[in-house]
PDB file of C-alpha atoms in Angstrom:
ATOM      1  CA  MET A   1      27.618  44.208  26.279  1.00 63.00           C
ATOM      2  CA  ASP A   2      25.240  43.201  23.403  1.00 84.00           C
ATOM      3  CA  THR A   3      22.745  41.534  24.778  1.00 92.00           C
ATOM      4  CA  TYR A   4      20.665  40.904  22.251  1.00 94.00           C
ATOM      5  CA  HIS A   5      20.523  36.865  20.562  1.00 93.00           C
ATOM      6  CA  ALA A   6      20.496  35.915  24.639  1.00 93.00           C
ATOM      7  CA  GLU A   7      16.722  38.574  24.897  1.00 95.00           C
ATOM      8  CA  THR A   8      15.420  36.240  21.666  1.00 95.00           C
ATOM      9  CA  SER A   9      17.194  33.106  22.739  1.00 94.00           C
ATOM     10  CA  LEU A  10      15.128  32.720  25.995  1.00 96.00           C
ATOM     11  CA  LEU A  11      12.092  34.810  24.495  1.00 96.00           C
ATOM     12  CA  GLY A  12      12.240  32.239  22.090  1.00 95.00           C
ATOM     13  CA  SER A  13      12.566  29.441  24.455  1.00 94.00           C
ATOM     14  CA  ILE A  14       9.514  29.743  26.270  1.00 95.00           C
ATOM     15  CA  LEU A  15       7.743  30.652  23.019  1.00 94.00           C
ATOM     16  CA  LEU A  16       8.445  27.281  22.085  1.00 93.00           C
ATOM     17  CA  GLU A  17       7.931  25.016  25.389  1.00 93.00           C
ATOM     18  CA  SER A  18       6.124  27.668  27.668  1.00 92.00           C
ATOM     19  CA  SER A  19       6.705  25.920  30.997  1.00 92.00           C
ATOM     20  CA  LEU A  20       9.679  27.140  31.470  1.00 93.00           C
ATOM     21  CA  PHE A  21       8.301  30.273  32.231  1.00 94.00           C
ATOM     22  CA  LYS A  22       8.142  29.155  36.129  1.00 91.00           C
ATOM     23  CA  GLU A  23      11.426  28.319  35.859  1.00 91.00           C
ATOM     24  CA  VAL A  24      12.463  32.346  35.197  1.00 93.00           C
ATOM     25  CA  GLU A  25      14.234  34.347  37.529  1.00 91.00           C
ATOM     26  CA  ILE A  26      14.113  37.449  35.670  1.00 93.00           C
ATOM     27  CA  ASP A  27      11.688  40.318  35.432  1.00 94.00           C
ATOM     28  CA  SER A  28      10.780  43.053  32.330  1.00 95.00           C
ATOM     29  CA  ASN A  29      14.660  44.750  34.314  1.00 93.00           C
ATOM     30  CA  TYR A  30      17.173  42.541  31.949  1.00 94.00           C
ATOM     31  CA  PHE A  31      16.027  43.279  29.517  1.00 96.00           C
ATOM     32  CA  ASN A  32      18.122  45.806  27.160  1.00 94.00           C
ATOM     33  CA  TYR A  33      15.973  45.960  23.769  1.00 95.00           C
ATOM     34  CA  SER A  34      12.449  47.185  24.616  1.00 95.00           C
ATOM     35  CA  GLN A  35      10.605  45.860  22.274  1.00 96.00           C
ATOM     36  CA  HIS A  36      11.350  42.400  24.429  1.00 96.00           C
ATOM     37  CA  LYS A  37      11.016  43.856  27.806  1.00 96.00           C
ATOM     38  CA  VAL A  38       7.376  44.544  26.193  1.00 96.00           C
ATOM     39  CA  ILE A  39       7.263  40.606  25.110  1.00 96.00           C
ATOM     40  CA  PHE A  40       7.911  39.132  28.004  1.00 96.00           C
ATOM     41  CA  GLU A  41       6.185  41.470  30.390  1.00 96.00           C
ATOM     42  CA  ALA A  42       3.199  40.574  27.954  1.00 96.00           C
ATOM     43  CA  MET A  43       4.221  36.874  28.057  1.00 96.00           C
ATOM     44  CA  GLU A  44       3.902  37.175  31.892  1.00 95.00           C
ATOM     45  CA  GLU A  45       0.205  38.253  31.625  1.00 95.00           C
ATOM     46  CA  ALA A  46      -0.179  35.765  29.162  1.00 94.00           C
ATOM     47  CA  TYR A  47       0.760  32.623  31.729  1.00 94.00           C
ATOM     48  CA  LYS A  48      -0.762  34.785  34.517  1.00 92.00           C
ATOM     49  CA  GLU A  49      -3.644  34.314  32.587  1.00 91.00           C
ATOM     50  CA  LYS A  50      -3.359  31.230  30.964  1.00 90.00           C
ATOM     51  CA  GLY A  51      -1.134  29.260  32.383  1.00 91.00           C
ATOM     52  CA  LYS A  52       0.152  28.914  28.967  1.00 92.00           C
ATOM     53  CA  ILE A  53       1.682  30.953  26.233  1.00 94.00           C
ATOM     54  CA  ASP A  54       2.674  30.723  22.526  1.00 92.00           C
ATOM     55  CA  ALA A  55       2.216  32.760  19.203  1.00 91.00           C
ATOM     56  CA  VAL A  56      -1.394  33.513  19.762  1.00 92.00           C
ATOM     57  CA  ILE A  57      -1.870  34.153  23.181  1.00 93.00           C
ATOM     58  CA  LEU A  58       0.802  36.296  22.885  1.00 94.00           C
ATOM     59  CA  THR A  59      -0.815  37.929  20.366  1.00 94.00           C
ATOM     60  CA  SER A  60      -4.214  38.991  21.663  1.00 93.00           C
ATOM     61  CA  VAL A  61      -2.968  39.791  24.594  1.00 94.00           C
ATOM     62  CA  LEU A  62      -0.483  42.727  23.582  1.00 94.00           C
ATOM     63  CA  GLY A  63      -3.262  43.696  21.393  1.00 93.00           C
ATOM     64  CA  GLU A  64      -2.202  47.318  20.057  1.00 92.00           C
ATOM     65  CA  LYS A  65       1.647  46.491  20.594  1.00 93.00           C
ATOM     66  CA  ILE A  66       1.503  43.739  18.637  1.00 94.00           C
ATOM     67  CA  GLY A  67       3.294  46.521  15.744  1.00 93.00           C
ATOM     68  CA  ALA A  68       5.507  47.748  18.064  1.00 92.00           C
ATOM     69  CA  VAL A  69       7.190  44.764  18.717  1.00 94.00           C
ATOM     70  CA  GLY A  70       7.835  43.999  15.079  1.00 93.00           C
ATOM     71  CA  GLY A  71       4.780  41.898  14.618  1.00 93.00           C
ATOM     72  CA  VAL A  72       3.406  38.940  14.705  1.00 92.00           C
ATOM     73  CA  MET A  73       5.834  37.276  12.038  1.00 93.00           C
ATOM     74  CA  TYR A  74       8.909  39.225  14.862  1.00 95.00           C
ATOM     75  CA  LEU A  75       7.420  36.346  17.490  1.00 94.00           C
ATOM     76  CA  THR A  76       6.984  33.115  15.252  1.00 92.00           C
ATOM     77  CA  ASP A  77      10.933  34.362  14.472  1.00 93.00           C
ATOM     78  CA  LEU A  78      11.507  34.070  18.221  1.00 93.00           C
ATOM     79  CA  ALA A  79      10.478  30.618  18.230  1.00 90.00           C
ATOM     80  CA  ASN A  80      11.893  29.316  14.226  1.00 90.00           C
ATOM     81  CA  SER A  81      15.941  30.622  15.817  1.00 86.00           C
ATOM     82  CA  VAL A  82      15.106  28.176  19.007  1.00 89.00           C
ATOM     83  CA  PRO A  83      17.420  24.499  17.697  1.00 84.00           C
ATOM     84  CA  SER A  84      16.583  23.910  21.144  1.00 86.00           C
ATOM     85  CA  THR A  85      15.284  24.650  25.142  1.00 90.00           C
ATOM     86  CA  SER A  86      17.975  22.906  27.191  1.00 88.00           C
ATOM     87  CA  THR A  87      20.033  25.921  26.607  1.00 89.00           C
ATOM     88  CA  PHE A  88      17.489  28.283  28.534  1.00 91.00           C
ATOM     89  CA  LYS A  89      19.195  29.653  31.263  1.00 91.00           C
ATOM     90  CA  HIS A  90      22.450  29.975  29.455  1.00 91.00           C
ATOM     91  CA  TYR A  91      21.006  32.509  28.265  1.00 93.00           C
ATOM     92  CA  GLU A  92      19.348  33.675  31.262  1.00 93.00           C
ATOM     93  CA  GLN A  93      23.053  33.832  32.653  1.00 91.00           C
ATOM     94  CA  ILE A  94      24.091  36.162  30.378  1.00 92.00           C
ATOM     95  CA  LEU A  95      21.585  38.268  31.261  1.00 93.00           C
ATOM     96  CA  LYS A  96      21.530  37.897  34.707  1.00 90.00           C
ATOM     97  CA  GLU A  97      24.818  38.828  34.432  1.00 88.00           C
ATOM     98  CA  SER A  98      25.062  41.870  31.722  1.00 90.00           C
ATOM     99  CA  TYR A  99      21.989  43.492  33.830  1.00 89.00           C
ATOM    100  CA  GLN A 100      24.807  43.182  37.551  1.00 83.00           C
ATOM    101  CA  LEU A 101      27.443  45.020  34.981  1.00 83.00           C
ATOM    102  CA  GLN A 102      25.551  47.957  34.469  1.00 86.00           C
ATOM    103  CA  GLN A 103      23.297  48.479  38.004  1.00 80.00           C
ATOM    104  CA  ALA A 104      27.241  48.482  38.804  1.00 77.00           C
ATOM    105  CA  LYS A 105      28.164  51.083  35.857  1.00 81.00           C
ATOM    106  CA  LEU A 106      25.338  53.161  37.520  1.00 80.00           C
ATOM    107  CA  ALA A 107      26.623  52.996  40.998  1.00 77.00           C
ATOM    108  CA  VAL A 108      30.032  54.218  39.834  1.00 80.00           C
ATOM    109  CA  GLN A 109      28.147  57.002  36.949  1.00 83.00           C
ATOM    110  CA  GLU A 110      26.157  57.723  40.765  1.00 79.00           C
ATOM    111  CA  PHE A 111      29.073  58.638  42.713  1.00 77.00           C
ATOM    112  CA  LEU A 112      31.387  59.765  40.189  1.00 83.00           C
ATOM    113  CA  HIS A 113      28.230  62.919  39.375  1.00 82.00           C
ATOM    114  CA  GLN A 114      27.558  63.823  43.433  1.00 81.00           C
ATOM    115  CA  PRO A 115      30.358  62.141  45.697  1.00 80.00           C
ATOM    116  CA  SER A 116      28.804  61.083  49.644  1.00 80.00           C
ATOM    117  CA  VAL A 117      28.876  58.595  51.837  1.00 79.00           C
ATOM    118  CA  THR A 118      26.045  57.149  50.842  1.00 79.00           C
ATOM    119  CA  SER A 119      26.823  56.831  47.202  1.00 73.00           C
ATOM    120  CA  LEU A 120      30.085  55.597  48.279  1.00 76.00           C
ATOM    121  CA  ASP A 121      28.327  52.309  50.802  1.00 77.00           C
ATOM    122  CA  ARG A 122      25.976  51.751  47.199  1.00 73.00           C
ATOM    123  CA  LEU A 123      29.195  51.597  45.266  1.00 73.00           C
ATOM    124  CA  VAL A 124      30.571  48.833  47.548  1.00 75.00           C
ATOM    125  CA  ASP A 125      27.260  46.450  48.454  1.00 73.00           C
ATOM    126  CA  ASP A 126      27.222  46.793  44.162  1.00 69.00           C
ATOM    127  CA  LEU A 127      30.431  45.578  43.761  1.00 69.00           C
ATOM    128  CA  LYS A 128      30.469  42.934  46.111  1.00 67.00           C
ATOM    129  CA  CYS A 129      26.979  41.535  44.990  1.00 64.00           C
ATOM    130  CA  HIS A 130      28.587  41.501  41.369  1.00 57.00           C
ATOM    131  CA  ILE A 131      31.737  39.410  42.745  1.00 57.00           C
ATOM    132  CA  LEU A 132      29.699  37.254  44.767  1.00 53.00           C
ATOM    133  CA  THR A 133      27.619  36.438  42.591  1.00 55.00           C
ATOM    134  CA  ALA A 134      30.440  35.688  40.143  1.00 51.00           C
ATOM    135  CA  SER A 135      32.559  33.767  42.129  1.00 50.00           C
ATOM    136  CA  SER A 136      29.493  31.653  43.164  1.00 50.00           C
ATOM    137  CA  THR A 137      28.663  30.683  39.934  1.00 51.00           C
ATOM    138  CA  GLU A 138      32.410  29.898  39.428  1.00 48.00           C
ATOM    139  CA  GLU A 139      32.898  27.447  42.714  1.00 50.00           C
ATOM    140  CA  CYS A 140      29.393  25.741  41.464  1.00 54.00           C
ATOM    141  CA  THR A 141      30.612  25.024  38.242  1.00 56.00           C
ATOM    142  CA  TYR A 142      34.131  23.346  38.992  1.00 54.00           C
ATOM    143  CA  SER A 143      31.997  21.659  42.026  1.00 59.00           C
ATOM    144  CA  ASP A 144      29.906  20.018  39.460  1.00 62.00           C
ATOM    145  CA  LEU A 145      32.793  19.567  37.238  1.00 63.00           C
ATOM    146  CA  VAL A 146      34.813  17.572  39.662  1.00 63.00           C
ATOM    147  CA  GLY A 147      31.986  15.545  40.351  1.00 64.00           C
ATOM    148  CA  ILE A 148      31.171  14.237  36.849  1.00 63.00           C
ATOM    149  CA  SER A 149      35.047  13.353  36.806  1.00 66.00           C
ATOM    150  CA  GLU A 150      35.529  12.260  40.100  1.00 65.00           C
ATOM    151  CA  GLU A 151      31.938  10.006  39.384  1.00 62.00           C
ATOM    152  CA  LEU A 152      33.392   8.940  35.344  1.00 62.00           C
ATOM    153  CA  MET A 153      36.602   7.669  37.225  1.00 64.00           C
ATOM    154  CA  ASP A 154      34.972   5.876  39.803  1.00 63.00           C
ATOM    155  CA  PRO A 155      31.629   5.653  39.028  1.00 56.00           C
ATOM    156  CA  ALA A 156      29.303   3.470  41.983  1.00 54.00           C
ATOM    157  CA  SER A 157      27.394   0.322  40.778  1.00 49.00           C
ATOM    158  CA  GLU A 158      24.647   1.903  42.450  1.00 48.00           C
ATOM    159  CA  GLN A 159      24.827   4.977  40.684  1.00 49.00           C
ATOM    160  CA  LEU A 160      24.946   3.107  37.043  1.00 60.00           C
ATOM    161  CA  GLY A 161      21.349   4.103  34.800  1.00 74.00           C
ATOM    162  CA  PHE A 162      20.831   0.466  32.440  1.00 81.00           C
ATOM    163  CA  THR A 163      23.865  -1.663  31.591  1.00 80.00           C
ATOM    164  CA  THR A 164      24.025  -2.610  27.490  1.00 79.00           C
ATOM    165  CA  GLY A 165      26.554  -5.298  28.457  1.00 79.00           C
ATOM    166  CA  LEU A 166      29.643  -3.807  27.179  1.00 81.00           C
ATOM    167  CA  GLU A 167      31.631  -2.999  29.678  1.00 82.00           C
ATOM    168  CA  PRO A 168      33.872  -0.569  28.522  1.00 83.00           C
ATOM    169  CA  PHE A 169      30.961   1.698  27.427  1.00 80.00           C
ATOM    170  CA  ASP A 170      28.971   1.133  30.856  1.00 79.00           C
ATOM    171  CA  GLN A 171      32.084   2.857  32.397  1.00 77.00           C
ATOM    172  CA  LEU A 172      32.866   5.318  30.217  1.00 76.00           C
ATOM    173  CA  THR A 173      29.330   6.183  30.604  1.00 76.00           C
ATOM    174  CA  GLY A 174      27.471   5.226  34.416  1.00 75.00           C
ATOM    175  CA  GLY A 175      24.797   3.685  32.761  1.00 79.00           C
ATOM    176  CA  LEU A 176      22.031   4.290  29.685  1.00 81.00           C
ATOM    177  CA  GLN A 177      19.971   6.725  31.864  1.00 78.00           C
ATOM    178  CA  ARG A 178      16.402   7.216  31.156  1.00 77.00           C
ATOM    179  CA  GLY A 179      15.547  10.949  30.105  1.00 75.00           C
ATOM    180  CA  ASP A 180      18.756  10.375  27.549  1.00 79.00           C
ATOM    181  CA  LEU A 181      18.888  10.804  24.661  1.00 82.00           C
ATOM    182  CA  VAL A 182      21.843   8.936  22.528  1.00 82.00           C
ATOM    183  CA  ILE A 183      23.134   9.927  18.594  1.00 85.00           C
ATOM    184  CA  LEU A 184      25.159   7.033  16.926  1.00 85.00           C
ATOM    185  CA  ALA A 185      26.675   9.502  14.232  1.00 87.00           C
ATOM    186  CA  ALA A 186      29.239   8.038  11.890  1.00 87.00           C
ATOM    187  CA  ARG A 187      29.694   7.756   7.874  1.00 87.00           C
ATOM    188  CA  PRO A 188      27.732   5.028   6.995  1.00 84.00           C
ATOM    189  CA  SER A 189      28.740   1.113   6.750  1.00 82.00           C
ATOM    190  CA  VAL A 190      31.075   1.338  10.644  1.00 84.00           C
ATOM    191  CA  GLY A 191      29.036  -0.037  12.650  1.00 83.00           C
ATOM    192  CA  LYS A 192      26.547   1.921  13.889  1.00 86.00           C
ATOM    193  CA  THR A 193      23.504  -0.763  13.186  1.00 85.00           C
ATOM    194  CA  ALA A 194      25.262  -2.877  15.041  1.00 85.00           C
ATOM    195  CA  PHE A 195      26.425  -1.635  17.625  1.00 86.00           C
ATOM    196  CA  ALA A 196      22.594  -0.027  18.490  1.00 86.00           C
ATOM    197  CA  LEU A 197      21.927  -3.768  18.254  1.00 86.00           C
ATOM    198  CA  ASN A 198      24.231  -4.733  20.246  1.00 85.00           C
ATOM    199  CA  VAL A 199      23.661  -2.166  23.156  1.00 86.00           C
ATOM    200  CA  ALA A 200      19.569  -3.018  22.864  1.00 85.00           C
ATOM    201  CA  ALA A 201      20.326  -7.045  22.897  1.00 85.00           C
ATOM    202  CA  GLY A 202      22.477  -6.514  26.311  1.00 84.00           C
ATOM    203  CA  HIS A 203      19.332  -4.177  27.334  1.00 82.00           C
ATOM    204  CA  CYS A 204      17.747  -7.310  27.112  1.00 85.00           C
ATOM    205  CA  LYS A 205      19.588  -9.780  28.475  1.00 83.00           C
ATOM    206  CA  ASN A 206      19.863  -7.852  31.792  1.00 80.00           C
ATOM    207  CA  GLY A 207      16.957  -7.392  32.107  1.00 81.00           C
ATOM    208  CA  GLY A 208      15.050  -4.360  30.398  1.00 82.00           C
ATOM    209  CA  SER A 209      13.156  -4.255  27.508  1.00 83.00           C
ATOM    210  CA  THR A 210      13.986  -2.104  23.740  1.00 83.00           C
ATOM    211  CA  LEU A 211      12.336  -1.108  21.266  1.00 83.00           C
ATOM    212  CA  LEU A 212      13.386  -1.057  17.815  1.00 80.00           C
ATOM    213  CA  PHE A 213      12.310   1.326  14.651  1.00 80.00           C
ATOM    214  CA  SER A 214      14.588   1.118  11.208  1.00 77.00           C
ATOM    215  CA  LEU A 215      14.097   2.498   8.726  1.00 74.00           C
ATOM    216  CA  GLU A 216      16.898   1.423   6.587  1.00 73.00           C
ATOM    217  CA  MET A 217      16.797  -2.221   7.195  1.00 77.00           C
ATOM    218  CA  GLY A 218      14.331  -4.032   7.351  1.00 77.00           C
ATOM    219  CA  ARG A 219      12.912  -7.143  10.452  1.00 73.00           C
ATOM    220  CA  ARG A 220      14.471  -9.600   8.276  1.00 75.00           C
ATOM    221  CA  GLN A 221      17.828  -8.359   7.806  1.00 76.00           C
ATOM    222  CA  LEU A 222      18.347  -6.606  11.537  1.00 74.00           C
ATOM    223  CA  LEU A 223      17.410  -9.769  13.147  1.00 73.00           C
ATOM    224  CA  MET A 224      20.555 -11.290  11.112  1.00 72.00           C
ATOM    225  CA  MET A 225      22.941  -9.146  12.337  1.00 69.00           C
ATOM    226  CA  SER A 226      21.405  -9.084  15.934  1.00 63.00           C
TER     227      SER A 226
END
């Protein structure tokens, strides 16, 4: 399994949002590329000493090793290659699975090279660990999907977010939730602004407040539409 893209995306995510490092559940052994191992170890040191990770701090920590990892430009490219940090855990999971497969492969090779009761026990334990981890991940994902579908089919009123006054929309989405970024996308002149105004007005009618910015229409136009 080639993990280059997963490794660069995970490192780039940390460079974009250094607070993610405290959520990391792997170490440098999970990286297949030597320069990425060195960068991750430098990140560990930087976060321990500074509580923050960025290209400048990382360059300082790497010192003479900076050339071996591709230079400052490579660190910049890592950060620029990540459009969003939301998939950070997905890339970490790829590295976990790759590492598990590598360890299982090593155990098989050890047993084939020198068969013994000890190496057989290790082989069985490693394979069990891989199977249990994989099945646990699948079960968790399945359970999450079932739970989400049940909530969408029969949402409890107390679980709704901010209602918009558009009942079908609220039933499908559970209302607007704190922290959500909702993007309305469609071709011109099909009612995106009108829909957004209706959602904003519905929220206000239910006791909420709305702050509206428009780079396309003036205040009078928006008031006429609402």
